[in-house]
Structure formats: C-alpha cells, structure tokens
Amino acid sequence: MTKSHGQLVSVVDDDESVREALPDLIRIFGFDVRAFSSATEFLDSEWVGRTDCLVLDVAMPGMSGPELQEELVKRGETIPIVFITAHKDENERGPLLEKGAVACLFKPFSDIALEEALDLALG
C-alpha cells in the first residue's frame, strides 16, 4: 500500500525504549511520527489536532491509554487508535475494540502486524 506523505502517527508510551524504537519503524513505513511519554504530554501538545493515528500504550502511570481515548472522545477528537500492551489479556482487547480502537497489539508484536494495523487505521 502506498502511504500518504504527511500522515502523522503519534506514539504515546511511558517506556523510553518503545518511544525510541517504534518511531523509527513507523518512519520506515512512510509516516511522520511524534512520540510522547504520557497521555498528558500528548494532550498538552500542539499535535492532537494534527494526529492522523495514535499508537497508544494501554497501561501508563497517570492517565491510562483507555482514559486518554475517553478524553479524546469528550473533546470531539476522532483519531484512530492502535493500542499496544505488554499484558496479554484477551479480555482487555474486546472492550478496547468495542470503544472504537482499530486494533490492540500485544508486545512484542511483529513489524507486519503494526504495519497492517496502521494501514487499517489510515486506509
């Protein structure tokens, strides 16, 4: 699939290694990327309204990924969300998808799984 240049994917994850590695991979897929260490940092940024897709960690200190999703809905922001989580709990995936997430990937996920989720979110 040909990517549209200029599409912005924002990564929100409290894990520094994820914030360093994931943007490099997403850039290889052809997207622009911004990384944030917390939901609050993302919400306080100028990038919320410019974000075309959000790659969002489920469990973070402070505001969790699902809480950020709810806050975006309250603000009228309709950003497709790909959740990522280290907790392999299938019971967690269902409610996230029901509330509008495009995908929920369990860490470690493959490059292909992430690219497919982004294509789904941005296609």
mmCIF file of N, CA, C and O in Angstrom, residues 6 15 18 40-41 44 59 61-62 69-71 76 78-79 86 89 91 100 105 113:
data_model
loop_
_atom_site.group_PDB
_atom_site.id
_atom_site.type_symbol
_atom_site.label_atom_id
_atom_site.label_comp_id
_atom_site.label_asym_id
_atom_site.label_seq_id
_atom_site.Cartn_x
_atom_site.Cartn_y
_atom_site.Cartn_z
ATOM 1 N N GLY A 6 3.015 12.846 4.855
ATOM 2 C CA GLY A 6 2.456 13.861 5.724
ATOM 3 C C GLY A 6 1.476 13.315 6.736
ATOM 4 O O GLY A 6 1.053 14.042 7.620
ATOM 5 N N ASP A 15 7.338 3.860 28.164
ATOM 6 C CA ASP A 15 8.585 3.093 28.047
ATOM 7 C C ASP A 15 9.515 3.777 27.038
ATOM 8 O O ASP A 15 9.210 3.844 25.846
ATOM 9 N N VAL A 18 10.511 1.926 23.846
ATOM 10 C CA VAL A 18 9.443 1.892 22.844
ATOM 11 C C VAL A 18 9.398 3.226 22.098
ATOM 12 O O VAL A 18 9.281 3.263 20.868
ATOM 13 N N THR A 40 -0.869 12.907 29.174
ATOM 14 C CA THR A 40 -0.939 14.342 29.462
ATOM 15 C C THR A 40 -0.028 15.132 28.534
ATOM 16 O O THR A 40 -0.410 16.183 28.021
ATOM 17 N N GLU A 41 1.187 14.605 28.307
ATOM 18 C CA GLU A 41 2.110 15.287 27.401
ATOM 19 C C GLU A 41 1.497 15.401 26.002
ATOM 20 O O GLU A 41 1.585 16.435 25.351
ATOM 21 N N ASP A 44 -1.419 17.979 26.010
ATOM 22 C CA ASP A 44 -0.930 19.352 26.154
ATOM 23 C C ASP A 44 -0.156 19.833 24.930
ATOM 24 O O ASP A 44 0.258 20.988 24.872
ATOM 25 N N ALA A 59 -1.356 0.573 29.496
ATOM 26 C CA ALA A 59 -1.063 0.817 30.908
ATOM 27 C C ALA A 59 0.078 1.817 31.046
ATOM 28 O O ALA A 59 1.206 1.526 30.675
ATOM 29 N N PRO A 61 1.499 5.213 33.801
ATOM 30 C CA PRO A 61 1.259 5.949 35.046
ATOM 31 C C PRO A 61 0.407 7.184 34.756
ATOM 32 O O PRO A 61 0.465 7.729 33.657
ATOM 33 N N GLY A 62 -0.369 7.596 35.722
ATOM 34 C CA GLY A 62 -1.236 8.753 35.493
ATOM 35 C C GLY A 62 -2.431 8.330 34.659
ATOM 36 O O GLY A 62 -3.130 7.388 35.003
ATOM 37 N N GLN A 69 -8.237 7.736 25.532
ATOM 38 C CA GLN A 69 -9.241 7.514 24.491
ATOM 39 C C GLN A 69 -10.564 8.193 24.869
ATOM 40 O O GLN A 69 -11.179 8.887 24.053
ATOM 41 N N GLU A 70 -10.988 8.016 26.119
ATOM 42 C CA GLU A 70 -12.236 8.636 26.587
ATOM 43 C C GLU A 70 -12.142 10.157 26.548
ATOM 44 O O GLU A 70 -13.098 10.840 26.160
ATOM 45 N N GLU A 71 -10.999 10.712 26.949
ATOM 46 C CA GLU A 71 -10.806 12.159 26.948
ATOM 47 C C GLU A 71 -10.867 12.720 25.525
ATOM 48 O O GLU A 71 -11.470 13.774 25.290
ATOM 49 N N GLY A 76 -14.167 15.630 21.312
ATOM 50 C CA GLY A 76 -14.620 15.590 19.924
ATOM 51 C C GLY A 76 -13.529 15.243 18.928
ATOM 52 O O GLY A 76 -13.679 15.457 17.724
ATOM 53 N N THR A 78 -11.587 12.619 16.795
ATOM 54 C CA THR A 78 -11.815 11.277 16.261
ATOM 55 C C THR A 78 -10.524 10.773 15.615
ATOM 56 O O THR A 78 -10.392 10.773 14.401
ATOM 57 N N ILE A 79 -9.593 10.374 16.452
ATOM 58 C CA ILE A 79 -8.299 9.866 15.994
ATOM 59 C C ILE A 79 -8.329 8.343 16.065
ATOM 60 O O ILE A 79 -8.596 7.782 17.137
ATOM 61 N N ALA A 86 1.668 -4.753 26.959
ATOM 62 C CA ALA A 86 2.520 -5.874 27.369
ATOM 63 C C ALA A 86 1.710 -6.935 28.100
ATOM 64 O O ALA A 86 2.190 -8.034 28.340
ATOM 65 N N ASP A 89 -3.815 -10.109 27.692
ATOM 66 C CA ASP A 89 -5.119 -10.428 28.263
ATOM 67 C C ASP A 89 -6.183 -10.213 27.192
ATOM 68 O O ASP A 89 -6.526 -9.084 26.856
ATOM 69 N N ASN A 91 -9.220 -10.588 27.423
ATOM 70 C CA ASN A 91 -10.394 -9.913 27.978
ATOM 71 C C ASN A 91 -10.254 -8.392 27.906
ATOM 72 O O ASN A 91 -11.248 -7.676 27.962
ATOM 73 N N GLY A 100 -13.966 1.569 20.038
ATOM 74 C CA GLY A 100 -13.531 2.271 18.842
ATOM 75 C C GLY A 100 -12.094 2.107 18.417
ATOM 76 O O GLY A 100 -11.691 2.650 17.388
ATOM 77 N N LEU A 105 -2.567 -4.580 19.827
ATOM 78 C CA LEU A 105 -1.440 -5.471 19.597
ATOM 79 C C LEU A 105 -0.742 -5.781 20.920
ATOM 80 O O LEU A 105 -0.516 -4.893 21.734
ATOM 81 N N ALA A 113 2.467 -6.879 11.720
ATOM 82 C CA ALA A 113 1.222 -6.644 12.467
ATOM 83 C C ALA A 113 0.995 -5.149 12.671
ATOM 84 O O ALA A 113 -0.130 -4.652 12.524
#
